mmCIF file of C-alpha atoms and ligand atoms in Angstrom:
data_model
loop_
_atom_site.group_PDB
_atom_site.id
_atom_site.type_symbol
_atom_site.label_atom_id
_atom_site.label_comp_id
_atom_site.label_asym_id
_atom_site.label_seq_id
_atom_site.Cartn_x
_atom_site.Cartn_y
_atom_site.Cartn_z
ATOM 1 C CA UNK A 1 29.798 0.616 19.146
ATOM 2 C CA UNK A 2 29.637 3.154 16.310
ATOM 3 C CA UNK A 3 33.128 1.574 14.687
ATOM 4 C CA UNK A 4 31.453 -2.037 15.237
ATOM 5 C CA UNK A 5 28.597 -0.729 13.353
ATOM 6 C CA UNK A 6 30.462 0.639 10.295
ATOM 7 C CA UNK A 7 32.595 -3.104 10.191
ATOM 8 C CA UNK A 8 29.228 -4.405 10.335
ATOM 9 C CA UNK A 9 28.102 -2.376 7.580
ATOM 10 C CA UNK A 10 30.982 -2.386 5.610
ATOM 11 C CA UNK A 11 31.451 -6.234 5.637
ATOM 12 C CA UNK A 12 27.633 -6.591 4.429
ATOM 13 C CA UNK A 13 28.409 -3.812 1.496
ATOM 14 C CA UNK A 14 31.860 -6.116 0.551
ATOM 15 C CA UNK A 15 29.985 -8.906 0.371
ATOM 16 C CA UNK A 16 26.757 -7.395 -1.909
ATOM 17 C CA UNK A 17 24.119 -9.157 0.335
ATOM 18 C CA UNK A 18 21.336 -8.574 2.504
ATOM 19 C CA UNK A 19 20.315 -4.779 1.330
ATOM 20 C CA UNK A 20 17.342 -5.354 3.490
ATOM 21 C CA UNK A 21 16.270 -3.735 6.339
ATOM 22 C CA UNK A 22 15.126 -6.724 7.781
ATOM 23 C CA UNK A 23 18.026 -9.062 6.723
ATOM 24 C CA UNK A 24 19.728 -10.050 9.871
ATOM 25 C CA UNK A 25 17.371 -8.931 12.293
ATOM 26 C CA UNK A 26 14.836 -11.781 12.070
ATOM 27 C CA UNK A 27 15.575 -14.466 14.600
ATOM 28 C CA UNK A 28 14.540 -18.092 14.101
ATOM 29 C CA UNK A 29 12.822 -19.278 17.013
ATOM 30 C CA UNK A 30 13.458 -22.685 16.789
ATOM 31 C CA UNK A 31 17.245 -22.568 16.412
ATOM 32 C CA UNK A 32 17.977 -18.774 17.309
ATOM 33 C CA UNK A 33 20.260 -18.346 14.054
ATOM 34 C CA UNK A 34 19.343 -15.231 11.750
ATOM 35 C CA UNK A 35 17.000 -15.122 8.702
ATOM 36 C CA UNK A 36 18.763 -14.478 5.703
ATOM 37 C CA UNK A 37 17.578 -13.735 2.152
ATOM 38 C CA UNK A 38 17.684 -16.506 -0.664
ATOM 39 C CA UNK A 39 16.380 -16.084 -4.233
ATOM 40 C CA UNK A 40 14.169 -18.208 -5.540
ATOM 41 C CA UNK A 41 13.303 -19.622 -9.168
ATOM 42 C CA UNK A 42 16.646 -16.403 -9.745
ATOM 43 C CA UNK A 43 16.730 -17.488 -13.586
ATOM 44 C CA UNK A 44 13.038 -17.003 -14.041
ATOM 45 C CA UNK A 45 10.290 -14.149 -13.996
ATOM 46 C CA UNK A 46 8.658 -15.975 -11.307
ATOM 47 C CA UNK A 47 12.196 -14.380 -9.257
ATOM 48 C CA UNK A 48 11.124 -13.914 -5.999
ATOM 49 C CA UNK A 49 13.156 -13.001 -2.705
ATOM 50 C CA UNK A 50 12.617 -14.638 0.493
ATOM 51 C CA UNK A 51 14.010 -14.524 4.055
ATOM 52 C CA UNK A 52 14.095 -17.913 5.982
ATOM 53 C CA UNK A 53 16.461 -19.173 8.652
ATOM 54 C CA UNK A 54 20.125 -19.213 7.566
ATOM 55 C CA UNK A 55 20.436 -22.648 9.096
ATOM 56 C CA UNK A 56 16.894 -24.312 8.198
ATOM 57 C CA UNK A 57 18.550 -27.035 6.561
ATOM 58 C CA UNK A 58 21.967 -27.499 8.458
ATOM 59 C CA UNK A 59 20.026 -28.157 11.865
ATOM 60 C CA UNK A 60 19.233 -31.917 12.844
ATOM 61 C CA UNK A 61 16.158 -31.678 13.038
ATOM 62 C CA UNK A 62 14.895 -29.082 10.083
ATOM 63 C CA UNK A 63 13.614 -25.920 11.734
ATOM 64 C CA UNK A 64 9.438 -25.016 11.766
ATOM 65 C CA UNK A 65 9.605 -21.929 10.994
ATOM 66 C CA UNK A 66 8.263 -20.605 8.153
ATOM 67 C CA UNK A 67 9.715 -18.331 5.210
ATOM 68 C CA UNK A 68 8.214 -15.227 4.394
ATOM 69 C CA UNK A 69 8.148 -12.543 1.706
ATOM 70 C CA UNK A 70 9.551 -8.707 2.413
ATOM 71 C CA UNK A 71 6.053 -7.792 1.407
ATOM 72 C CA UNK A 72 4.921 -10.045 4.577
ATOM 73 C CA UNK A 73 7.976 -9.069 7.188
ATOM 74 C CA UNK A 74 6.528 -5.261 6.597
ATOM 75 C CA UNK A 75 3.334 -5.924 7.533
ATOM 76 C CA UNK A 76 4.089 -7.855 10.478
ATOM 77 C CA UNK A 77 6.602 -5.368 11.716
ATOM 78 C CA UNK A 78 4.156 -2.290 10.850
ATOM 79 C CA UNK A 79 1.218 -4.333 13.231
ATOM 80 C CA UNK A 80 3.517 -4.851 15.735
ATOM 81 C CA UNK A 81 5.120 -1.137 16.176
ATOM 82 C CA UNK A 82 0.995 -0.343 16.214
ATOM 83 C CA UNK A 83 0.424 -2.734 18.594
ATOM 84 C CA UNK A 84 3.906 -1.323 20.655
ATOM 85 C CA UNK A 85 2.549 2.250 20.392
ATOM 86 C CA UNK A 86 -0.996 2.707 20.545
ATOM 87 C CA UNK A 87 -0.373 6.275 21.602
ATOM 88 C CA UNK A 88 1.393 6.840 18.203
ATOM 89 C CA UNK A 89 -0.507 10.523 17.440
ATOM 90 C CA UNK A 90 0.629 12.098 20.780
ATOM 91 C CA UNK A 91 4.033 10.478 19.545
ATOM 92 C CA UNK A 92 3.710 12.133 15.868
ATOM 93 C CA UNK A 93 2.612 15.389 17.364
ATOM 94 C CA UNK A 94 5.724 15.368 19.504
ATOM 95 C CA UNK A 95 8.095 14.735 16.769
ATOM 96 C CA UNK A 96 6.641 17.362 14.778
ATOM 97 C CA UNK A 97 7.029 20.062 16.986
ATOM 98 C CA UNK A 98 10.794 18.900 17.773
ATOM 99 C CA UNK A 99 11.386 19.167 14.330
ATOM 100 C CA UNK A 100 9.491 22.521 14.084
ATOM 101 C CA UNK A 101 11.741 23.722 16.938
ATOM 102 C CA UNK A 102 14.821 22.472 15.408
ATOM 103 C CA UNK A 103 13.864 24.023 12.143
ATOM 104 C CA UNK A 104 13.461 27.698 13.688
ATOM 105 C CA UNK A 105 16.544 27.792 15.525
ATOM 106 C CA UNK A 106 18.685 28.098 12.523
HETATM 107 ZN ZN1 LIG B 1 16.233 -22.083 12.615
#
């Protein structure tokens, strides 16, 4: 899994795309391809990055789903780890004192 990982990795440096954390992770839900990154107005200062459906446009029937900004993908991620851990102190304080621990022991 590890090797798979580096290929992965590797492939995605070669081709000098998708630096994003979030770039292949998003999944459509209309179609179930990933969301990729595409520049817009590139040539302009109105340059701005988006991540939409790789295959919003090759589909039949043009996906629903909407595009979004990093900026947007952040804050929807950050609300739902929050949601996902509403216990996150006891979770902070535990990973502070494992890294205390660690810390001491060398
Ligand atoms: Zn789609």
């Amino acid at each position: 899994m590890v090797q798979e990982e580096f290929e992965k990795r590797g492939n995605l440096k070669n081709k000098n795309i998708n630096k994003s954390v979030f770039a292949n992770k998003v999944i459509c839900g209309d179609c179930g391809s990933v969301y990729t990154t595409k520049t817009w107005h590139s040539t302009s200062k109105y340059k701005r990055i988006i991540f939409q459906c790789s295959n919003k446009y090759k589909n039949k029937v043009r996906c629903s789903t909407p595009h979004f900004y990093e900026v947007e993908l952040k804050e929807i991620t950050l609300n739902a780890i929050n949601d996902l851990i509403k216990d996150k102190d006891s979770i902070i304080e535990n990973c502070n004192l494992i890294i205390k621990q660690s810390s001491t022991k060398r």
